């Protein structure tokens, strides 16, 4: 009888450890029927639930495109709001399949934290926002100011460097989320709010009086923001990466959510045909069907459409394309060839 | 199983000599041991499995286990720095700053909670209806709302309802300083600080290096307290021998205060007042919002529990004790101080220890308002910037465990001194 108990215990242990040895991320997502995407806790234009509780935004749109590519349904995503502090553990522990949350690609994160950055969906830099009545016109006038920063970000490291290098002092007020930072800043508990310029613009757009706040001209760092996956699952990293490239290439090739159905029937541009799966059989090379990219584009539009509808100059956020224009337009967006 | 003898016969008279393995399970004498060994075995197996899993997962993720990050430069700034620290200092030093901040908050929090709690506990028993009702309201409100909420409330009140430093500016400012010395702003409270003209230097105590001036002052204060205790013991001895208690109050005051005053004068102590400079007040001591929110939140929350403990302790002393004291002609104040409280302390101290421990552990909520304690530096930013979750968390656990064990050790020593001596 004791023997049976032992065998049972061993079996249980073996079973649990067996389960721990993971399926591939793609298999997990497919068998779950849902993509789990790590998002902002709320940054208008990038990732935030709208009045109906539906997540909207630029980063959110990327996750929807990915869900459309992998699962055929852009609504088969659940969004997990993550703070700057919790995002990497959430990804590492498998709580989310992908992180699309204005996360900067850095050496330490890529190499030492063992993340895989698949690319850049927004080229950004760190800036400073102050109230207009403070009368400050340059970041170099900020000596002695109280500065709100989110902890666990590149922001706090850049800030320390910038002030030290320029021989200035400051009083950091560390906060946990963008919402908290905005609240402290609006209450006047800090003079300056610093983070990625895109997030500053998005915060400012959500203020009651956006005109009362200025973003100072200095951009003090490079912040290439992009989707991140766990280290070690190359197939999944490829899928996420090429979904991003598909959106970028679609804009370059003139494929939009409006004409994608029509172009899918076949066109005389072989690159478009390979992108949309009428030629080349690319999708099956990483375990999807050949329509994957067409579905992603149909769901959220190409990169330019997604940008314009969430953060572009026609939206309250009002960001110009700047560095995020296609390489053919003097920007940095450049997708490798689909072949 | 079929061939095993019936366990009931096995436990008969000659069972001592004929041992059979099945008795391990069916014989009451051995069963509990068997179960314990089995449980231990399962425990060790699961521990081994966990550790093995960690090692495997770390290897799969291409990570190593090392504390080397502690000596790398931290790169981030900390606002409340009781010791020298810059963003160029190491993660280890950042952790030390956090640790000291944790200790500062824990000590000041326990002091506040004890004062508030003892006052409230005694006042709740007051015969004055309004006083006792008011205290009841305080106790119930604070006990029944989570401590984190209180911390956030205090933080929000400070940030939202106090004037900004800029409103102190100008010829006819909207706000002015209290007594020309204290500035209450939405970034915290600025109070004057004590500075010395003569600096004796710092004690070369490794990484901490406390100022010799303050060590001297502290030493004189402690010596004064001991001398005063000796004086009082002497007075009691005289009283026991002669029946007359010699007057001690002026000697006490002299012993306690004169040497400190002399030291302060000798070192040229003076007050440095906060003054508006640029964006903020400079000079003086800055009690930040994060600190105030934590201190008041933890102090008043824990104080409510201590009030109940104190009240319970006092009520636990039978009415006969105070009646006997009154019959001897003791006044109510003396009855409380000499008869009731010493006995009540025996009931109060053990639960008080756990309140102190709770408060100390609750300091780790500092992250919520950006108080830079150990959890926020080592367990927050450092872990986040270096990705050393496992190492950081293990360190964090070890430190909190050590702090808690130290507190309960010290309090247990005190408890054994006041508890009923059974002779
Ligand atoms: N790009 C920086 C900063 C990213 C970041 O967390 N930015 C904050 C600043 S606003 C944010 O987006 N917070 C949104 C939130 O808290 O939900 C990084 O990767 O460290």
XYZ file of C-alpha atoms and ligand atoms in Angstrom:
782
model
C 0.000 0.000 0.000
C 2.824 2.354 0.871
C 4.270 1.566 -2.477
C 1.143 2.784 -4.233
C 1.267 6.035 -2.329
C 4.851 6.531 -3.364
C 4.142 5.749 -6.962
C 1.253 8.170 -6.771
C 3.384 10.923 -5.298
C 6.060 10.416 -7.904
C 3.520 10.379 -10.665
C 2.063 13.627 -9.386
C 5.469 15.263 -9.173
C 6.428 14.039 -12.598
C 3.132 15.253 -13.997
C 3.542 18.721 -12.579
C 7.104 19.007 -13.777
C 5.961 17.596 -17.116
C 3.445 20.386 -17.411
C 6.101 22.905 -16.557
C 8.005 21.934 -19.673
C 6.305 24.280 -22.009
C 4.622 23.914 -25.305
C 5.725 26.517 -27.798
C 4.108 29.912 -27.361
C 2.309 29.550 -30.690
C 0.775 26.243 -29.583
C -0.264 27.782 -26.294
C -1.919 30.747 -27.960
C -3.668 28.550 -30.487
C -4.956 26.041 -27.959
C -6.096 28.868 -25.711
C -7.803 30.558 -28.645
C -6.689 33.876 -27.268
C -3.618 36.080 -27.275
C -2.566 37.632 -23.975
C -0.981 40.988 -24.520
C 0.829 43.021 -21.858
C -0.335 46.606 -22.135
C -0.133 49.975 -20.462
C -2.233 50.642 -17.400
C -3.679 53.464 -19.425
C -1.971 55.818 -21.862
C -4.458 57.437 -24.198
C -3.620 56.761 -27.831
C -1.174 53.959 -27.051
C -3.129 51.575 -24.880
C -6.185 52.323 -22.786
C -9.730 51.025 -22.530
C -12.336 53.329 -24.125
C -15.702 54.282 -22.605
C -17.065 50.814 -23.436
C -14.122 49.039 -21.871
C -12.669 48.060 -25.258
C -8.896 48.519 -25.432
C -7.803 51.022 -28.073
C -4.522 52.484 -29.187
C -1.350 52.184 -31.203
C 0.260 49.422 -29.132
C -3.110 47.767 -28.641
C -3.620 47.826 -32.401
C -0.398 45.910 -32.865
C -1.660 43.167 -30.540
C -4.934 43.049 -32.462
C -3.030 42.664 -35.725
C -1.028 39.838 -34.152
C -4.190 38.131 -32.936
C -5.691 38.453 -36.400
C -2.563 36.933 -37.930
C -2.311 34.033 -35.484
C -5.933 33.341 -34.570
C -7.901 34.995 -37.360
C -9.774 37.208 -34.945
C -8.544 40.641 -33.916
C -10.788 40.537 -30.847
C -9.299 37.312 -29.503
C -6.900 39.292 -27.299
C -7.036 39.905 -23.610
C -5.048 42.871 -22.371
C -3.161 42.745 -19.100
C -2.352 46.219 -17.756
C 1.251 46.263 -16.542
C 3.238 48.963 -14.764
C 6.800 49.736 -15.772
C 7.931 47.712 -12.762
C 5.891 44.589 -13.409
C 6.138 44.300 -17.173
C 9.284 42.185 -17.491
C 8.424 39.697 -14.763
C 4.968 39.321 -16.285
C 6.504 38.483 -19.642
C 9.204 36.249 -18.203
C 6.816 34.254 -16.062
C 4.568 33.569 -19.041
C 1.696 35.675 -17.766
C 1.595 37.443 -21.134
C 2.596 36.207 -24.604
C 3.874 39.528 -25.835
C 4.570 42.941 -24.359
C 3.415 45.909 -26.434
C 3.802 48.773 -24.026
C 6.097 51.608 -25.048
C 9.130 49.644 -23.943
C 12.572 50.871 -24.874
C 15.021 48.496 -26.507
C 18.252 48.633 -24.492
C 21.345 46.472 -24.251
C 20.749 45.387 -20.663
C 17.133 44.463 -21.266
C 17.978 42.581 -24.430
C 21.069 40.775 -23.147
C 21.013 40.631 -19.367
C 17.271 40.516 -18.783
C 17.008 38.013 -21.665
C 14.194 39.698 -23.525
C 13.798 39.502 -27.274
C 13.013 42.852 -28.868
C 11.549 42.148 -32.270
C 11.776 45.641 -33.675
C 10.723 49.235 -33.215
C 7.178 50.397 -33.751
C 7.829 53.926 -32.506
C 11.113 55.862 -32.503
C 10.948 58.137 -29.510
C 13.088 60.141 -27.078
C 12.751 61.458 -23.565
C 11.411 64.954 -22.996
C 10.205 67.262 -20.241
C 6.802 68.827 -19.716
C 6.187 71.847 -17.489
C 3.294 74.193 -16.906
C 3.377 77.262 -19.114
C 3.216 79.684 -16.178
C 6.492 78.330 -14.821
C 8.126 80.375 -17.552
C 10.804 77.811 -18.350
C 11.872 77.450 -21.961
C 14.769 75.009 -21.745
C 15.502 71.874 -19.760
C 18.789 73.487 -18.728
C 16.815 75.894 -16.540
C 15.464 73.086 -14.400
C 18.163 73.097 -11.707
C 16.576 72.317 -8.342
C 13.206 71.326 -9.758
C 11.002 68.543 -8.447
C 10.548 65.925 -11.146
C 7.916 63.188 -11.417
C 9.279 59.957 -12.895
C 7.974 56.461 -13.302
C 10.178 53.926 -11.546
C 11.596 50.944 -13.384
C 12.006 52.891 -16.607
C 14.857 54.059 -18.759
C 13.469 57.500 -17.950
C 14.819 57.550 -14.420
C 18.277 56.492 -15.568
C 18.409 59.090 -18.371
C 17.194 61.745 -15.977
C 19.947 60.992 -13.466
C 22.538 61.119 -16.263
C 21.206 64.313 -17.836
C 21.151 66.295 -14.608
C 24.507 64.991 -13.461
C 26.226 65.709 -16.758
C 24.802 69.238 -16.775
C 25.761 69.846 -13.156
C 22.180 70.321 -12.016
C 20.318 68.890 -9.053
C 16.719 67.771 -8.816
C 14.301 66.182 -6.412
C 12.867 62.960 -7.831
C 9.288 61.996 -6.994
C 9.029 58.353 -7.985
C 5.601 57.121 -9.072
C 4.250 53.810 -10.245
C 1.910 54.570 -13.158
C 1.329 57.289 -15.722
C -1.981 58.129 -14.057
C -0.258 58.754 -10.737
C 2.411 60.872 -12.406
C -0.213 63.007 -14.105
C -2.125 63.440 -10.864
C 0.989 64.570 -8.966
C 2.034 66.842 -11.785
C -1.378 68.467 -12.096
C -1.553 68.939 -8.320
C 1.727 70.814 -8.567
C 3.525 68.319 -6.337
C 6.181 68.274 -9.056
C 7.316 71.012 -11.382
C 8.278 68.708 -14.217
C 6.909 65.520 -15.690
C 9.433 63.598 -17.728
C 9.022 60.528 -19.899
C 9.008 59.589 -23.590
C 7.835 62.544 -25.664
C 5.023 60.465 -27.168
C 3.700 59.686 -23.689
C 3.994 63.348 -22.735
C 1.920 64.297 -25.757
C -0.628 61.654 -24.909
C -0.803 62.801 -21.278
C -1.123 66.414 -22.281
C -3.987 65.575 -24.618
C -5.875 64.068 -21.707
C -5.513 67.183 -19.524
C -8.399 69.596 -19.122
C -6.307 72.506 -20.442
C -3.642 71.071 -22.772
C -2.613 74.597 -23.778
C -1.351 75.326 -20.253
C 1.467 72.823 -20.613
C 4.588 72.952 -22.745
C 6.926 70.168 -23.794
C 10.456 71.565 -23.659
C 12.539 71.374 -26.855
C 15.303 69.127 -25.443
C 15.045 65.448 -26.249
C 17.620 63.837 -24.023
C 17.695 60.188 -25.081
C 16.936 57.655 -27.772
C 13.894 55.541 -26.947
C 13.196 52.986 -29.638
C 9.911 51.496 -28.431
C 8.774 48.131 -29.642
C 7.093 44.813 -28.932
C 8.966 42.334 -26.745
C 8.754 38.567 -26.352
C 10.434 36.037 -24.103
C 13.903 34.874 -24.954
C 14.180 31.366 -26.339
C 11.143 30.870 -28.574
C 12.442 31.866 -31.985
C 9.338 30.794 -33.856
C 7.135 33.094 -31.797
C 9.656 35.924 -31.990
C 9.653 35.563 -35.805
C 5.868 35.690 -35.945
C 5.674 38.837 -33.824
C 8.538 40.449 -35.695
C 7.200 39.789 -39.168
C 3.701 40.881 -38.194
C 5.265 44.258 -37.383
C 7.214 44.196 -40.680
C 4.030 43.229 -42.532
C 2.267 46.370 -41.273
C 5.256 48.523 -42.206
C 5.757 46.891 -45.609
C 2.052 47.207 -46.339
C 2.280 50.972 -46.012
C 5.338 51.091 -48.233
C 3.621 48.916 -50.854
C 0.352 50.808 -50.681
C -1.675 47.958 -49.195
C -4.419 49.307 -46.947
C -7.304 47.837 -45.006
C -9.546 49.105 -47.794
C -7.784 47.457 -50.731
C -6.291 44.369 -49.103
C -9.204 42.100 -50.101
C -8.967 43.228 -53.677
C -5.153 42.890 -53.817
C -5.352 39.443 -52.248
C -7.004 38.227 -55.406
C -3.614 38.741 -56.990
C -1.704 41.723 -58.324
C 1.192 42.197 -60.676
C 3.552 43.167 -57.855
C 5.247 39.959 -56.676
C 6.241 41.506 -53.315
C 2.574 42.292 -52.567
C 1.633 38.789 -53.655
C 4.163 37.260 -51.271
C 3.056 39.547 -48.451
C -0.594 38.687 -48.921
C 0.067 34.990 -49.439
C -0.941 34.504 -53.044
C 2.641 33.570 -53.830
C 5.590 32.106 -51.992
C 3.817 30.303 -49.125
C 5.623 32.390 -46.517
C 3.101 31.976 -43.674
C 3.419 28.216 -43.519
C 7.169 28.601 -42.937
C 6.501 29.717 -39.376
C 3.445 27.626 -38.675
C 0.649 29.952 -39.822
C -1.427 29.898 -42.968
C -0.555 32.094 -45.950
C -3.285 34.696 -45.266
C -1.768 35.771 -41.949
C -0.495 39.158 -43.056
C -3.614 39.967 -45.068
C -5.705 39.341 -41.967
C -3.477 41.572 -39.821
C -3.692 44.420 -42.342
C -7.442 43.996 -42.765
C -7.896 44.162 -38.987
C -6.024 47.351 -38.105
C -4.815 48.788 -41.394
C -1.169 49.237 -42.369
C 1.335 51.031 -40.149
C 0.359 54.446 -41.480
C -3.346 53.827 -41.014
C -2.844 52.562 -37.468
C -0.662 55.568 -36.652
C -3.141 58.035 -38.147
C -6.153 56.579 -36.369
C -4.611 56.370 -32.897
C -1.879 58.976 -32.386
C -1.565 60.865 -35.677
C -2.001 64.582 -36.230
C -5.747 64.226 -36.769
C -6.170 62.775 -33.269
C -6.092 64.658 -29.964
C -2.589 63.278 -29.362
C -1.448 64.958 -32.547
C 1.960 63.345 -33.145
C 3.724 63.997 -36.431
C 5.287 61.043 -38.250
C 8.812 62.494 -37.857
C 11.311 59.656 -37.457
C 8.434 57.227 -37.823
C 7.941 57.919 -41.516
C 8.861 55.324 -44.134
C 12.518 55.284 -45.177
C 11.332 56.464 -48.561
C 9.896 59.570 -46.849
C 13.009 60.389 -44.835
C 12.017 58.364 -41.782
C 13.484 55.280 -40.152
C 10.803 52.688 -40.945
C 12.328 50.000 -43.094
C 10.947 46.489 -43.381
C 13.227 43.770 -44.789
C 12.053 42.194 -48.016
C 9.265 39.615 -47.990
C 10.852 36.809 -49.927
C -0.695 -7.906 1.538
C -2.507 -11.197 1.854
C 0.337 -12.829 3.763
C 0.709 -10.104 6.400
C -0.524 -11.166 9.816
C -3.524 -9.433 11.278
C -2.213 -6.195 12.818
C -4.354 -6.727 15.935
C -2.434 -9.909 16.775
C 0.819 -8.131 16.007
C 0.153 -5.608 18.750
C -0.424 -8.343 21.331
C 1.909 -9.193 24.203
C 4.833 -10.684 22.244
C 4.731 -7.984 19.600
C 7.813 -6.388 21.119
C 9.936 -9.177 19.831
C 8.344 -9.878 16.444
C 8.538 -6.641 14.439
C 6.929 -6.646 11.040
C 7.101 -3.786 8.500
C 3.326 -3.451 8.259
C 3.330 -2.390 11.875
C 4.785 0.894 10.668
C 1.345 1.717 9.358
C -1.030 -0.210 11.563
C 0.646 -0.016 14.940
C -0.202 3.190 16.754
C 3.243 3.321 18.342
C 4.959 3.666 14.979
C 2.276 5.186 12.809
C 2.848 8.820 13.720
C 6.580 8.454 13.125
C 5.945 6.827 9.779
C 3.625 9.628 8.756
C 6.095 12.259 9.860
C 8.956 10.685 7.991
C 6.765 10.383 4.943
C 5.683 14.020 5.214
C 9.300 15.113 5.580
C 10.187 13.084 2.544
C 7.449 14.697 0.483
C 8.507 18.122 1.725
C 12.106 17.511 0.726
C 11.037 16.160 -2.638
C 8.980 19.228 -3.387
C 11.759 21.522 -2.205
C 14.187 19.670 -4.430
C 11.736 19.902 -7.290
C 11.302 23.625 -6.802
C 15.024 24.283 -6.629
C 15.654 22.067 -9.616
C 12.955 23.912 -11.507
C 14.460 27.285 -10.670
C 17.900 26.179 -11.795
C 16.468 24.736 -14.995
C 14.366 27.753 -15.796
C 17.261 30.098 -15.141
C 19.421 28.020 -17.453
C 16.730 27.880 -20.122
C 16.389 31.644 -19.985
C 20.166 31.931 -20.158
C 20.372 33.575 -16.734
C 22.857 33.089 -13.950
C 22.494 33.403 -10.197
C 24.831 36.017 -8.831
C 24.941 38.917 -6.430
C 27.512 40.759 -8.536
C 24.963 43.409 -9.464
C 25.218 44.808 -5.931
C 28.585 46.346 -6.717
C 27.571 47.825 -10.064
C 26.604 51.455 -10.300
C 22.901 51.990 -9.654
C 22.242 54.804 -12.093
C 19.139 56.135 -10.380
C 18.683 58.898 -7.825
C 17.037 58.611 -4.424
C 15.326 61.609 -2.864
C 15.589 60.775 0.839
C 19.281 60.106 1.517
C 20.242 59.688 5.163
C 23.735 58.773 3.998
C 25.858 59.986 1.105
C 24.501 58.621 -2.187
C 24.584 59.621 -5.853
C 23.366 57.916 -8.990
C 26.959 56.744 -9.444
C 26.884 54.758 -6.193
C 26.396 51.015 -6.272
C 23.154 49.053 -6.085
C 24.409 47.754 -2.749
C 24.621 51.290 -1.414
C 21.170 52.074 -2.801
C 19.923 49.070 -0.854
C 21.652 50.376 2.267
C 19.982 53.779 1.833
C 16.672 51.973 1.480
C 17.380 49.893 4.556
C 18.114 52.970 6.658
C 14.963 54.626 5.351
C 13.007 51.529 6.348
C 14.476 51.641 9.852
C 13.812 55.380 10.221
C 10.197 54.906 9.211
C 9.753 51.834 11.404
C 11.146 53.522 14.522
C 9.299 56.818 14.081
C 6.151 54.915 13.125
C 6.301 52.750 16.247
C 6.854 55.836 18.420
C 3.864 57.641 16.899
C 1.673 54.540 17.065
C 2.566 53.972 20.723
C 1.863 57.559 21.764
C -1.403 57.710 19.825
C -2.401 54.217 20.915
C -1.748 54.666 24.642
C -3.520 58.037 24.685
C -6.493 56.717 22.746
C -6.658 53.517 24.789
C -6.755 55.385 28.088
C -9.097 58.097 26.792
C -11.541 55.556 25.450
C -12.111 54.531 29.067
C -12.674 58.134 30.047
C -15.854 58.952 31.943
C -16.290 61.965 29.668
C -18.871 60.796 27.119
C -17.725 63.035 24.261
C -14.057 62.134 24.667
C -14.669 58.415 24.804
C -17.052 58.573 21.804
C -14.578 60.575 19.745
C -11.839 58.077 20.474
C -14.173 55.211 19.619
C -14.844 56.819 16.254
C -11.092 57.179 15.645
C -10.398 53.562 16.572
C -13.215 52.130 14.500
C -12.501 54.216 11.426
C -8.804 53.460 11.397
C -9.094 49.787 12.247
C -11.650 49.064 9.576
C -10.058 50.722 6.572
C -6.938 49.072 5.137
C -3.645 50.696 5.953
C -2.734 51.195 2.301
C -5.855 53.313 1.827
C -4.871 55.472 4.785
C -1.396 55.959 3.385
C -2.834 57.005 0.024
C -5.316 59.337 1.708
C -2.620 61.114 3.696
C -0.469 61.333 0.562
C -3.312 62.744 -1.514
C -4.304 65.283 1.154
C -0.733 66.568 1.316
C -0.306 66.777 -2.458
C -3.731 68.155 -3.322
C -4.611 70.565 -0.557
C -1.384 72.239 0.555
C 0.019 75.335 -1.203
C 2.788 74.998 -3.786
C 6.196 76.470 -2.901
C 5.662 79.150 -5.562
C 2.736 80.569 -3.581
C 5.227 81.601 -0.877
C 6.973 83.854 -3.375
C 6.588 87.561 -3.900
C 5.961 90.590 -1.738
C 2.443 89.615 -0.851
C 2.551 85.829 -1.005
C -0.630 83.737 -0.913
C 0.903 81.529 1.777
C 3.356 82.223 4.510
C 5.556 80.156 6.797
C 4.457 79.088 10.249
C 6.405 81.081 12.901
C 8.674 82.098 9.997
C 10.265 78.686 10.414
C 8.043 75.928 9.071
C 6.804 75.733 5.495
C 3.921 73.394 4.782
C 3.778 72.769 1.041
C 2.299 70.262 -1.365
C 5.758 68.689 -1.552
C 6.046 68.071 2.135
C 6.915 70.031 5.234
C 10.156 71.962 5.600
C 11.299 72.437 9.196
C 14.431 74.079 10.607
C 17.320 71.736 11.217
C 20.067 71.842 13.803
C 23.496 72.628 12.409
C 26.873 72.859 14.148
C 29.588 75.428 13.550
C 32.223 73.082 14.928
C 32.283 69.815 13.004
C 34.085 66.985 14.783
C 34.099 64.933 11.579
C 32.628 61.552 10.877
C 33.127 58.242 12.611
C 34.908 56.034 10.075
C 32.343 53.254 10.396
C 32.683 51.716 6.954
C 29.927 52.702 4.556
C 27.719 54.618 7.007
C 30.101 57.151 8.624
C 27.769 58.927 11.072
C 28.644 62.446 12.224
C 30.657 62.541 15.461
C 28.691 65.575 16.661
C 25.463 63.662 16.767
C 27.060 60.596 18.316
C 28.393 62.826 21.099
C 24.966 64.380 21.662
C 23.322 60.966 21.682
C 25.930 59.644 24.096
C 25.362 62.525 26.508
C 21.594 62.017 26.384
C 21.897 58.290 27.083
C 24.375 58.891 29.910
C 21.926 61.424 31.371
C 19.103 58.904 31.272
C 21.203 56.307 33.092
C 22.388 58.826 35.676
C 18.805 59.896 36.254
C 17.710 56.280 36.732
C 20.461 55.864 39.339
C 19.268 59.010 41.091
C 15.720 57.696 41.271
C 16.847 54.311 42.539
C 18.793 56.128 45.218
C 15.733 58.188 46.163
C 13.677 54.992 46.486
C 16.342 53.470 48.722
C 16.325 56.540 50.962
C 12.542 56.449 51.013
C 12.530 52.779 52.001
C 15.018 53.397 54.762
C 13.711 56.667 56.169
C 10.137 56.932 54.913
C 10.838 60.332 53.384
C 11.414 60.631 49.652
C 14.083 63.225 48.873
C 13.103 65.814 46.271
C 14.599 64.794 42.928
C 12.833 66.767 40.241
C 15.327 69.625 39.937
C 18.259 67.229 40.068
C 16.643 65.172 37.300
C 16.178 68.195 35.108
C 19.766 69.229 35.705
C 21.156 65.790 34.942
C 19.030 65.317 31.846
C 19.315 68.709 30.202
C 22.346 70.647 31.397
C 25.025 68.463 29.756
C 23.128 68.467 26.443
C 22.831 72.226 26.495
C 26.515 72.567 27.294
C 27.454 70.299 24.407
C 25.186 72.171 22.007
C 26.724 75.490 23.006
C 30.254 74.135 22.850
C 29.707 72.842 19.316
C 28.035 76.035 18.225
C 24.622 74.570 17.478
C 22.198 76.812 15.638
C 19.038 76.425 13.607
C 19.075 76.496 9.835
C 15.766 77.772 8.493
C 14.237 76.651 5.212
C 14.057 79.409 2.611
C 12.592 79.623 -0.845
C 15.261 79.216 -3.493
C 14.431 78.545 -7.130
C 11.731 75.923 -7.568
C 11.735 74.731 -3.961
C 12.607 75.485 -0.398
C 16.220 74.838 0.456
C 17.894 74.426 3.833
C 16.280 72.922 6.896
C 14.933 69.396 6.919
C 12.513 68.314 4.231
C 9.857 65.878 5.432
C 8.647 64.601 2.100
C 5.033 63.786 1.289
C 5.976 60.169 0.829
C 7.471 60.035 4.310
C 4.604 61.933 5.937
C 1.994 59.764 4.232
C 3.725 56.579 5.378
C 4.421 57.855 8.880
C 0.938 59.196 9.566
C -0.798 56.339 7.769
C 1.106 53.611 9.589
C 1.190 55.479 12.913
C -2.524 56.187 13.146
C -3.560 52.854 11.701
C -1.397 50.834 14.068
C -2.234 53.278 16.887
C -5.880 52.256 16.636
C -4.942 48.633 17.247
C -2.625 49.571 20.091
C -5.469 51.600 21.638
C -7.587 48.481 21.766
C -4.720 46.480 23.233
C -4.132 49.103 25.918
C -7.823 49.350 26.730
C -8.068 45.557 26.937
C -5.009 45.452 29.168
C -6.422 47.994 31.567
C -9.827 46.344 31.658
C -8.157 43.024 32.384
C -7.000 44.287 35.783
C -9.761 43.536 38.254
C -11.688 46.432 39.708
C -10.618 45.296 43.159
C -7.097 46.546 42.426
C -8.140 50.156 41.918
C -10.608 49.957 44.783
C -7.827 48.741 47.033
C -5.555 51.524 45.832
C -8.245 54.137 46.456
C -8.826 52.643 49.897
C -5.126 53.231 50.598
C -5.663 56.853 49.669
C -3.885 56.870 46.291
C -5.110 59.466 43.837
C -6.528 58.266 40.461
C -3.404 59.337 38.553
C -1.074 57.499 40.891
C -3.408 54.499 40.924
C -3.143 54.302 37.159
C 0.633 54.810 37.138
C 1.632 52.680 40.128
C -1.014 49.968 40.304
C -2.953 49.469 37.116
C -0.419 50.127 34.316
C 2.392 47.929 35.689
C 0.006 45.009 35.825
C -1.676 45.885 32.550
C 1.727 45.944 30.814
C 1.953 42.188 31.250
C -1.202 41.796 29.212
C -0.293 44.538 26.759
C 3.248 43.707 25.725
C 2.881 40.418 23.863
C 0.219 41.735 21.438
C 2.133 45.027 21.251
C 5.136 43.151 19.882
C 3.095 41.856 17.027
C 1.792 45.346 16.281
C 5.360 46.643 16.082
C 6.223 43.780 13.768
C 3.186 44.525 11.622
C 4.108 48.167 11.348
C 7.673 47.331 10.416
C 6.591 44.939 7.708
C 3.972 47.402 6.472
C 6.721 49.938 5.795
C 7.213 47.916 2.618
C 4.052 49.581 1.270
C 6.307 52.606 0.708
C 6.340 51.943 -3.018
C 2.698 53.051 -3.207
C 3.588 56.657 -2.415
C 7.174 56.530 -3.620
C 8.834 56.304 -0.212
C 12.317 55.032 -0.927
C 12.545 52.176 1.555
C 14.312 48.861 1.057
C 11.398 47.482 -0.925
C 11.442 50.463 -3.289
C 15.194 50.599 -3.842
C 16.520 47.040 -3.723
C 13.171 45.325 -4.201
C 11.847 47.820 -6.741
C 14.097 49.836 -8.937
C 17.231 47.699 -8.582
C 15.416 44.462 -9.347
C 13.700 46.129 -12.224
C 16.775 47.672 -13.785
C 18.982 44.600 -13.363
C 16.394 41.846 -13.712
C 17.765 40.071 -10.625
C 14.372 39.160 -9.158
C 15.428 35.982 -7.435
C 18.562 37.370 -5.839
C 16.881 40.625 -4.874
C 13.853 38.940 -3.354
C 15.990 36.495 -1.383
C 18.017 39.391 0.022
C 14.849 41.299 0.790
C 13.341 38.341 2.622
C 16.511 37.832 4.591
C 16.694 41.459 5.682
C 13.040 41.727 6.701
C 13.335 38.434 8.568
C 16.390 39.730 10.415
C 14.664 43.018 11.309
C 11.563 41.220 12.573
C 13.515 38.688 14.617
C 15.554 41.492 16.174
C 12.442 43.427 17.174
C 10.693 40.436 18.662
C 13.912 39.405 20.410
C 14.317 42.823 22.043
C 10.656 43.033 22.976
C 10.739 39.545 24.450
C 13.620 40.573 26.685
C 11.581 43.537 27.848
C 8.536 41.337 28.312
C 10.398 38.894 30.508
C 11.448 41.818 32.701
C 7.924 43.094 33.334
C 6.078 39.789 33.423
C 4.892 38.155 36.637
C 7.900 36.718 38.454
C 7.011 33.336 39.830
C 9.143 32.678 42.838
N 10.250 53.829 -22.623
C 10.544 53.826 -21.221
C 9.384 54.295 -20.404
C 8.182 53.436 -20.564
C 7.086 53.769 -19.597
O 6.738 52.970 -18.738
N 6.522 54.947 -19.704
C 5.507 55.317 -18.791
C 5.587 56.791 -18.683
S 4.183 57.668 -19.060
C 4.194 54.797 -19.276
O 3.985 54.657 -20.444
N 3.298 54.464 -18.362
C 2.004 54.005 -18.702
C 1.401 53.334 -17.541
O 1.844 53.517 -16.421
O 0.460 52.604 -17.787
C 10.969 52.452 -20.796
O 10.794 51.513 -21.567
O 11.486 52.288 -19.707
